[in-house]
mmCIF file with all atom_site columns, C-alpha atoms in Angstrom:
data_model
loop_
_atom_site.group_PDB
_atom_site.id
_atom_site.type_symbol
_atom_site.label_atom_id
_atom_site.label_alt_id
_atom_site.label_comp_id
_atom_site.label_asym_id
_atom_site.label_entity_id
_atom_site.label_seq_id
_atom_site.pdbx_PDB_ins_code
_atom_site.Cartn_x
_atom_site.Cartn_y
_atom_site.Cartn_z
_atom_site.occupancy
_atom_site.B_iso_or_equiv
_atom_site.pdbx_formal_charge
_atom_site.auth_seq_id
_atom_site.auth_comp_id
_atom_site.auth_asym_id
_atom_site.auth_atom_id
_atom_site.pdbx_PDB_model_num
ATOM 1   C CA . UNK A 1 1   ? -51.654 -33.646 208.892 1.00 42.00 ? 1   UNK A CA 1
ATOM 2   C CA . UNK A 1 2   ? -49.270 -31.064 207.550 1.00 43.00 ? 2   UNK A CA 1
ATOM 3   C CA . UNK A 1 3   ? -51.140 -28.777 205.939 1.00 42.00 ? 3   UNK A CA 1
ATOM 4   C CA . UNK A 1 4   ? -52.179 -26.642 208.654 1.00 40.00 ? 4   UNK A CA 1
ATOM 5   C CA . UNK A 1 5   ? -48.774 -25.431 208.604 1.00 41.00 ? 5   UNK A CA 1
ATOM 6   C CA . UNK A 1 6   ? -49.867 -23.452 205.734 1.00 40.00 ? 6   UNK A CA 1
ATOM 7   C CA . UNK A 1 7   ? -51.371 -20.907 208.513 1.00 40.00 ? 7   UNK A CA 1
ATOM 8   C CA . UNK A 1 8   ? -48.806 -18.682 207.637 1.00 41.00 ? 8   UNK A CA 1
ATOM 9   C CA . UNK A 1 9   ? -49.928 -17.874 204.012 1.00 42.00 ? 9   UNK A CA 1
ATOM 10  C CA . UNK A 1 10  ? -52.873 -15.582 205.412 1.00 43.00 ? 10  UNK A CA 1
ATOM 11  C CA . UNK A 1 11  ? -56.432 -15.496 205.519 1.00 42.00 ? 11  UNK A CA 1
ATOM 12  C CA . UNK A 1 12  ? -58.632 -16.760 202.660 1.00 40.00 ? 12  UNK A CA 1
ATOM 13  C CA . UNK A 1 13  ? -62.274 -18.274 201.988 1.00 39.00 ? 13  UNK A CA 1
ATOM 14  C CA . UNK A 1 14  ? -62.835 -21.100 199.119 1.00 41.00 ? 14  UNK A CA 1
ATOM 15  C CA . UNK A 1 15  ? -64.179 -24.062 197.902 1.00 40.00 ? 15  UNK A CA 1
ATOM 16  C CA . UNK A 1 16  ? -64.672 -27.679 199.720 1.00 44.00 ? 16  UNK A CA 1
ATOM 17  C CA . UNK A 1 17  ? -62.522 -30.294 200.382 1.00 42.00 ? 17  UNK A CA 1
ATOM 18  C CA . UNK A 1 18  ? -62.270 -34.154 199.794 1.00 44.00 ? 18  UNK A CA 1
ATOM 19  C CA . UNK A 1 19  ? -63.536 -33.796 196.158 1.00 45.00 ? 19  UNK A CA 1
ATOM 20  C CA . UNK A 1 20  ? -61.590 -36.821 194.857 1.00 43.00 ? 20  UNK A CA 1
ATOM 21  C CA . UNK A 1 21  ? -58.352 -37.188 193.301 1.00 42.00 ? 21  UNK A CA 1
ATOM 22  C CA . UNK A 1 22  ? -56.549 -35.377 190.914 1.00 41.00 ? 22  UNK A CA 1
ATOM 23  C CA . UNK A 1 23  ? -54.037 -36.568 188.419 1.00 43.00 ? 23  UNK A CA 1
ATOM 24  C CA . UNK A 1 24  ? -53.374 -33.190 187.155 1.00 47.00 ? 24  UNK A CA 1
ATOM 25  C CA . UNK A 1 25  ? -49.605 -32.233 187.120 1.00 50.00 ? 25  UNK A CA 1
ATOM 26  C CA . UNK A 1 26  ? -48.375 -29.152 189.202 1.00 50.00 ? 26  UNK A CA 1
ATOM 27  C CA . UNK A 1 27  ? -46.431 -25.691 187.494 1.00 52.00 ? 27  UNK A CA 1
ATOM 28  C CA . UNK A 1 28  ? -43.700 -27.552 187.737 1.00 55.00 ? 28  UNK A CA 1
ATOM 29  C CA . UNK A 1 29  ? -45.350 -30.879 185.869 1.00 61.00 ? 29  UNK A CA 1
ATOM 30  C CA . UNK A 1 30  ? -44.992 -33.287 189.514 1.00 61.00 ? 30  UNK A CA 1
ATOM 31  C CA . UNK A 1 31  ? -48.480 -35.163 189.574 1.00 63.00 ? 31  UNK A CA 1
ATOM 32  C CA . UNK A 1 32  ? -50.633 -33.639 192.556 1.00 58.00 ? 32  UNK A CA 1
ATOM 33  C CA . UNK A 1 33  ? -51.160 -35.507 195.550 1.00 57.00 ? 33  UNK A CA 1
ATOM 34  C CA . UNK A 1 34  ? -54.465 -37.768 195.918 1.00 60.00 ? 34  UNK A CA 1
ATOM 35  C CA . UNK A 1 35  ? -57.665 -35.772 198.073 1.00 60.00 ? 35  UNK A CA 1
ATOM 36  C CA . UNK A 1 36  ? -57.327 -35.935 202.159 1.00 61.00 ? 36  UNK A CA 1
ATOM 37  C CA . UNK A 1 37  ? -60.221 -36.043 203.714 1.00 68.00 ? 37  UNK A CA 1
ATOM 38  C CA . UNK A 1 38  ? -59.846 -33.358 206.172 1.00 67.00 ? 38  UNK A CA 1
ATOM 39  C CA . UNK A 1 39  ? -62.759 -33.611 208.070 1.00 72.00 ? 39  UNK A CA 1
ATOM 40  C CA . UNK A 1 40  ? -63.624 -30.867 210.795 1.00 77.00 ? 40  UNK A CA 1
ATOM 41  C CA . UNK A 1 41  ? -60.895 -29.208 209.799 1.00 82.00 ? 41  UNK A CA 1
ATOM 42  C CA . UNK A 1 42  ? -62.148 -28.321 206.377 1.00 80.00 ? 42  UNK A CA 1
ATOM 43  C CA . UNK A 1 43  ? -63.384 -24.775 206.813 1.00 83.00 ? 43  UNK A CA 1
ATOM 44  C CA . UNK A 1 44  ? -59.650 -23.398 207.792 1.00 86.00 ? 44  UNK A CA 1
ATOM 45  C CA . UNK A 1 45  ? -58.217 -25.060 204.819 1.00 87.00 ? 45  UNK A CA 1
ATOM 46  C CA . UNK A 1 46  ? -60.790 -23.582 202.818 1.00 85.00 ? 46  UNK A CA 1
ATOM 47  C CA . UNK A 1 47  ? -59.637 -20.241 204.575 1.00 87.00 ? 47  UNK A CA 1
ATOM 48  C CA . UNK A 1 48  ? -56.547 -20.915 204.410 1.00 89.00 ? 48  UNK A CA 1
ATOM 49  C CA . UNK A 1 49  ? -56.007 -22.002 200.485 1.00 93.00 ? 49  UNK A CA 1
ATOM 50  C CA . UNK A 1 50  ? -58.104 -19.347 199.329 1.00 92.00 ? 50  UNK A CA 1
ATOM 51  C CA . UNK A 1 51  ? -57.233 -16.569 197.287 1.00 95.00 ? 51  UNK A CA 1
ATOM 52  C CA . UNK A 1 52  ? -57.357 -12.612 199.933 1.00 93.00 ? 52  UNK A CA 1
ATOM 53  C CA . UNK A 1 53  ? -59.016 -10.994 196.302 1.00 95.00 ? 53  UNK A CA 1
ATOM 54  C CA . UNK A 1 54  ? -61.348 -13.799 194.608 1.00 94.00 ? 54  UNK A CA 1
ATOM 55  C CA . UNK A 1 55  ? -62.378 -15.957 197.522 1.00 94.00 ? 55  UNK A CA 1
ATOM 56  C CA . UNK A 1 56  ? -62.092 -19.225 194.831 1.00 93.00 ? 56  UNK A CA 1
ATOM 57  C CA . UNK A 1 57  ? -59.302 -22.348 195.647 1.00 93.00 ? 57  UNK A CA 1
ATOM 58  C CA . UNK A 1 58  ? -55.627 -20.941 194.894 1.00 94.00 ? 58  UNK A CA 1
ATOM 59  C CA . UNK A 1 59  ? -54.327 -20.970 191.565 1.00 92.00 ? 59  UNK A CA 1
ATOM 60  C CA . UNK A 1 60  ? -51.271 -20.366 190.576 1.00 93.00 ? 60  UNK A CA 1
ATOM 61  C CA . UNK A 1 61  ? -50.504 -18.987 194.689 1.00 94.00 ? 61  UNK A CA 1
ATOM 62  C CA . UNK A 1 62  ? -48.166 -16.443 195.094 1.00 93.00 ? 62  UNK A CA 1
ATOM 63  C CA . UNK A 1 63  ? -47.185 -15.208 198.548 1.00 91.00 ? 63  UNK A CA 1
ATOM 64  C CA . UNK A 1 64  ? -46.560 -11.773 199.425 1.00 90.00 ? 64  UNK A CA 1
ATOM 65  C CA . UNK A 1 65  ? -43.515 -12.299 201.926 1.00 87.00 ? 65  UNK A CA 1
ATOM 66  C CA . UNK A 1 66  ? -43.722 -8.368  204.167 1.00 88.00 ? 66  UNK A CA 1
ATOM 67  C CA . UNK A 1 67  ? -47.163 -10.118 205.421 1.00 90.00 ? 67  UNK A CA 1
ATOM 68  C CA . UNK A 1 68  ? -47.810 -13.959 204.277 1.00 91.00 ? 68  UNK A CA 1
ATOM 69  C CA . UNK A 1 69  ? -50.886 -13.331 202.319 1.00 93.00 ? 69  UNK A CA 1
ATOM 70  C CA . UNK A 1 70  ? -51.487 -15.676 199.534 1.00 94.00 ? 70  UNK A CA 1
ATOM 71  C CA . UNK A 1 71  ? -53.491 -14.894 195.983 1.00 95.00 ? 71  UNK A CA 1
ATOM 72  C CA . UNK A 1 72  ? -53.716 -16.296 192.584 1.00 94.00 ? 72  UNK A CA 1
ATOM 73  C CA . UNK A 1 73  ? -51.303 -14.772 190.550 1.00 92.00 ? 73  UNK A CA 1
ATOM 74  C CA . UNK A 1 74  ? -53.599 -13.367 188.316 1.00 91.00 ? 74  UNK A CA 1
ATOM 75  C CA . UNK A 1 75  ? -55.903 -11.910 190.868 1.00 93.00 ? 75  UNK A CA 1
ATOM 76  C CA . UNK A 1 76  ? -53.350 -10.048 192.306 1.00 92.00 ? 76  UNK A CA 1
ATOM 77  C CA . UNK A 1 77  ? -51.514 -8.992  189.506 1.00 89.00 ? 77  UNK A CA 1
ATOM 78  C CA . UNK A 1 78  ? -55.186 -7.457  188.564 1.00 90.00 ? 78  UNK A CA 1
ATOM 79  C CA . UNK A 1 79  ? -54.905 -5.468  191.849 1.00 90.00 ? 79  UNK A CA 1
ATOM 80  C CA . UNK A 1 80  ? -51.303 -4.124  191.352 1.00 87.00 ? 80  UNK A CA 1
ATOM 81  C CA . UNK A 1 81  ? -52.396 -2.989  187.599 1.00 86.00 ? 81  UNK A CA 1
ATOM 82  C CA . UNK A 1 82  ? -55.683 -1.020  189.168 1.00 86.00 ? 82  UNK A CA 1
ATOM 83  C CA . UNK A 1 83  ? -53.465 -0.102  191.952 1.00 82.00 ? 83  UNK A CA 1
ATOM 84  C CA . UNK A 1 84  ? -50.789 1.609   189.439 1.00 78.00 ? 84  UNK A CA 1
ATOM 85  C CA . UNK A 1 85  ? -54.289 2.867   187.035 1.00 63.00 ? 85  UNK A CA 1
ATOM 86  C CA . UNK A 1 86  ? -55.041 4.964   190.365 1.00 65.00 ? 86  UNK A CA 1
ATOM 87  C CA . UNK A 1 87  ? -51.730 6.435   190.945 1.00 65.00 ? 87  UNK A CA 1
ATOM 88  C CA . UNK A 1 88  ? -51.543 5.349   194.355 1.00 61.00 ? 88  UNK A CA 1
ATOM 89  C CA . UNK A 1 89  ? -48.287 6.266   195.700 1.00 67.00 ? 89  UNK A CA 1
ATOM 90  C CA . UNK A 1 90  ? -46.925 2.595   195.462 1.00 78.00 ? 90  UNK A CA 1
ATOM 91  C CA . UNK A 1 91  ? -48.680 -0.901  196.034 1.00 86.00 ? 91  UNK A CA 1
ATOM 92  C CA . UNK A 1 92  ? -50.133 -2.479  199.131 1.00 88.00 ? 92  UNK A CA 1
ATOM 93  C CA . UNK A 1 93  ? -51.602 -5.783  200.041 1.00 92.00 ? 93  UNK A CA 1
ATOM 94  C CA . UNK A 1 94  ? -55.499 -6.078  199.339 1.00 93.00 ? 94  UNK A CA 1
ATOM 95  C CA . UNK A 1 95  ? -55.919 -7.744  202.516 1.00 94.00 ? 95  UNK A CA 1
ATOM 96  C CA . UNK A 1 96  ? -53.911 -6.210  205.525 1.00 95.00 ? 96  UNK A CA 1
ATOM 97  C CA . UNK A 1 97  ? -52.968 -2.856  203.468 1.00 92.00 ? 97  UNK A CA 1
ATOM 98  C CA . UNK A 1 98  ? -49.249 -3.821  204.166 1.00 91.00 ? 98  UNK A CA 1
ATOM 99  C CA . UNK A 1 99  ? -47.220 -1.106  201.596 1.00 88.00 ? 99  UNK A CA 1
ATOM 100 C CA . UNK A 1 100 ? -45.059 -3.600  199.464 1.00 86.00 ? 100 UNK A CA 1
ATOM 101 C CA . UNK A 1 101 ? -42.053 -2.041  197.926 1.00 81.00 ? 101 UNK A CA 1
ATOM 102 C CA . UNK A 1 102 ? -41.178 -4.618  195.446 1.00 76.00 ? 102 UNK A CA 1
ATOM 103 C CA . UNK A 1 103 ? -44.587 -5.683  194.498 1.00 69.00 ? 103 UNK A CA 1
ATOM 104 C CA . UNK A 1 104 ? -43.736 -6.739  191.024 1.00 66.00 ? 104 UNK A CA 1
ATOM 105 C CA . UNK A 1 105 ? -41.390 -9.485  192.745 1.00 70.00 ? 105 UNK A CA 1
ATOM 106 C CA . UNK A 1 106 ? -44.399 -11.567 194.011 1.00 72.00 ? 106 UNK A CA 1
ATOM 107 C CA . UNK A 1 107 ? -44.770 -13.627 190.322 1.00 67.00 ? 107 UNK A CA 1
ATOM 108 C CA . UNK A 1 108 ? -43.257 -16.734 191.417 1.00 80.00 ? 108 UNK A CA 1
ATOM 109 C CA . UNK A 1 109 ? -45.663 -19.746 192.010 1.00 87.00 ? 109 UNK A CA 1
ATOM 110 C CA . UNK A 1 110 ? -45.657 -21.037 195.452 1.00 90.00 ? 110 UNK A CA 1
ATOM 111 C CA . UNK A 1 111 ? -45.478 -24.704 194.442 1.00 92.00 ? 111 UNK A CA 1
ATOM 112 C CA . UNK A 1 112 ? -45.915 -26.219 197.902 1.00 93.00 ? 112 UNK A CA 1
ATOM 113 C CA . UNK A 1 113 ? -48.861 -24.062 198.403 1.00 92.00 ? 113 UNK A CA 1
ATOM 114 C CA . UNK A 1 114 ? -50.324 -25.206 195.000 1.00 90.00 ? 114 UNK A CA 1
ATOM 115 C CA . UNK A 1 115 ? -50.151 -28.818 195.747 1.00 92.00 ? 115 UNK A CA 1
ATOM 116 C CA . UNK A 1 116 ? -51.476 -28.374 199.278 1.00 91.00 ? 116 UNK A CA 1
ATOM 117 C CA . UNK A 1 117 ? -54.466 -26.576 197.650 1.00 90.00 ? 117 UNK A CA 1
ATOM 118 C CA . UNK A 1 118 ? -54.335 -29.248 194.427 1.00 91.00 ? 118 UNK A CA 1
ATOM 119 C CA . UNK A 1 119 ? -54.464 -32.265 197.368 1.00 89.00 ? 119 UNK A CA 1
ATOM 120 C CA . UNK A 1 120 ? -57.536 -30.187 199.610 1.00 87.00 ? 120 UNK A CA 1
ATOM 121 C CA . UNK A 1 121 ? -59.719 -29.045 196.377 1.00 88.00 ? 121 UNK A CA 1
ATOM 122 C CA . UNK A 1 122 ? -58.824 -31.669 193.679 1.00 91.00 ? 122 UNK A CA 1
ATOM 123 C CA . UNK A 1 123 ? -61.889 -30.788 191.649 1.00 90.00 ? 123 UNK A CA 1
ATOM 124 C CA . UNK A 1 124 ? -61.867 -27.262 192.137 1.00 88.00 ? 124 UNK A CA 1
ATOM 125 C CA . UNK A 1 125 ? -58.228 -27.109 191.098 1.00 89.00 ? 125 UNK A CA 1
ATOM 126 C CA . UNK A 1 126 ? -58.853 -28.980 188.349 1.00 90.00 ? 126 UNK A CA 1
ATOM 127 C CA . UNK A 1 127 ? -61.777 -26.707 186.920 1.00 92.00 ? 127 UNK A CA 1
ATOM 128 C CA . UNK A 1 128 ? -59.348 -23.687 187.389 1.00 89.00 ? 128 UNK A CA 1
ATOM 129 C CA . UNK A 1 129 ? -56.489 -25.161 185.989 1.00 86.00 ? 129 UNK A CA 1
ATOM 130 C CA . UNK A 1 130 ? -59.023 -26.342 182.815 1.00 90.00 ? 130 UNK A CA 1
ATOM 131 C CA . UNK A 1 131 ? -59.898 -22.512 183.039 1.00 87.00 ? 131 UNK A CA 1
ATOM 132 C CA . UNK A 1 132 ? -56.953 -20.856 182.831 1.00 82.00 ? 132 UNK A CA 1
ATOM 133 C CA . UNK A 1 133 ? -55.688 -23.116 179.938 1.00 85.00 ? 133 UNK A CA 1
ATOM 134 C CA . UNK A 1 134 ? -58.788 -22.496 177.894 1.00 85.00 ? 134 UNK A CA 1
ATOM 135 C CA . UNK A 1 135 ? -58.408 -19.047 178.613 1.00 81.00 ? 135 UNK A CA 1
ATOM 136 C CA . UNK A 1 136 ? -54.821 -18.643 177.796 1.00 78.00 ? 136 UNK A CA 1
ATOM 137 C CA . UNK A 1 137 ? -56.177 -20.689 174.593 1.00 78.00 ? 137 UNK A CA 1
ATOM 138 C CA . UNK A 1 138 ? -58.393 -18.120 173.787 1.00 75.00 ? 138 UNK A CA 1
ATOM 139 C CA . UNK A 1 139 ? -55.876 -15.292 174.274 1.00 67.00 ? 139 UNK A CA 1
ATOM 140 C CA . UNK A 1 140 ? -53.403 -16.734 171.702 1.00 72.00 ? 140 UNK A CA 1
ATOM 141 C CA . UNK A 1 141 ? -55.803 -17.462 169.313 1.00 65.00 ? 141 UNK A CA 1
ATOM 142 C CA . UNK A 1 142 ? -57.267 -13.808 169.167 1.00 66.00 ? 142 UNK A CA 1
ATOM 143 C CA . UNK A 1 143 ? -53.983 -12.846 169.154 1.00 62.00 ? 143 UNK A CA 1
ATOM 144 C CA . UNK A 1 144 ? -52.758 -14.312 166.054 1.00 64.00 ? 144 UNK A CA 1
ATOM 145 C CA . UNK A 1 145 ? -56.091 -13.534 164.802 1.00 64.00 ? 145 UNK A CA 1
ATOM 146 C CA . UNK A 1 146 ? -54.929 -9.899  165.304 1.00 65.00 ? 146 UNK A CA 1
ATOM 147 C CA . UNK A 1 147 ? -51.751 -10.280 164.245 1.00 68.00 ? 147 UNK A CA 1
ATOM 148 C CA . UNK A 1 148 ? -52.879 -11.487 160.470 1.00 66.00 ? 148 UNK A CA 1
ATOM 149 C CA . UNK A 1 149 ? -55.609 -9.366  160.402 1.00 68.00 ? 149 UNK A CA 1
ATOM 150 C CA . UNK A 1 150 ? -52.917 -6.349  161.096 1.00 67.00 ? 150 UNK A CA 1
ATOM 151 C CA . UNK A 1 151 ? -50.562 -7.993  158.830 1.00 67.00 ? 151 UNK A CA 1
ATOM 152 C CA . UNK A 1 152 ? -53.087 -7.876  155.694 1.00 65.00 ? 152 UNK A CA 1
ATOM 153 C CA . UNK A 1 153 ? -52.577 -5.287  153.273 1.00 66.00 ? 153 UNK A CA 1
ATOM 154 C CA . UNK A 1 154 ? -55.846 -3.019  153.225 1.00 58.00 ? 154 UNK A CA 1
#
C-alpha cells in the first residue's frame, strides 16, 4: 500500500474509509481510483487525509511546503484572510505555527493527495465535492442576481 507515504503531508483527523467507489473525476478531470480497504490502518489515513483546520476528508488539498501540513484550500485560505483581518505581522501555519512567507503561494491543488483521499473516503469525497459545486452554484447565482439588481435603473 502506497498511501502511507502520504505521512509527510502532516497531521489531520477525518472521516472513514472503504466507503465504496467513486467515479467522480479529480481537479484535473482523471476518474478517482476505486475504495481500498485499508483495514487497521484506517485511523492514520483518516489522520493523515484530513484537513489541520476542519478535521473533514481533504478537499481540494493544498500543502504548505516550510512544514508539510495539508488543508482544504478553502479552509485555509479562511485562515490566511482572518490571519490578515488581525494584522498579524505575516501568516503562519494553523497547525505547527510555522511563519510562511509566501502564504498566498499555497493555492495549487495537490492532485496526488486528492486522489489518495478520493480512493480512502470515496463517499465522503463525493459529498464534499457535491458541496462545493452546489455552493459555488449558489455563489454565481446570487451574484448575477446582484449584478441585475445593481444594473436596474431605480
Amino acid at each position: 500500500a502506497s498511501a502511507p507515504t502520504a505521512a509527510a503531508h502532516g497531521g489531520h483527523e477525518g472521516a472513514a474509509a472503504g466507503e465504496g467507489s467513486s467515479a467522480d473525476a479529480g481537479t484535473n478531470g482523471d476518474p478517482m481510483p476505486a475504495a481500498v480497504d485499508w483495514g487497521d490502518k484506517e485511523a492514520r489515513l483518516r489522520e493523515l487525509l484530513s484537513c489541520g483546520v476542519c478535521k473533514d476528508v481533504l478537499h481540494e488539498a493544498v500543502t504548505i511546503a516550510e512544514c508539510m501540513h495539508s488543508f482544504c484550500r478553502k479552509c485555509i485560505e479562511g485562515v490566511f484572510t482572518q490571519q490578515g483581518a488581525l494584522k498579524r505581522r505575516g501568516h503562519h501555519c494553523p497547525t505547527c505555527n510555522q511563519a510562511l512567507p509566501n502564504a498566498f503561494d499555497i493555492t495549487h491543488i495537490d492532485e496526488s493527495l486528492e486522489k489518495i483521499a478520493a480512493a480512502v473516503f470515496p463517499a465522503r469525497y463525493a459529498e464534499r465535492a457535491a458541496a462545493a459545486r452546489a455552493a459555488a452554484a449558489q455563489n454565481t447565482a446570487e451574484a448575477a442576481a446582484a449584478w441585475a439588481a445593481a444594473a436596474m435603473p431605480h
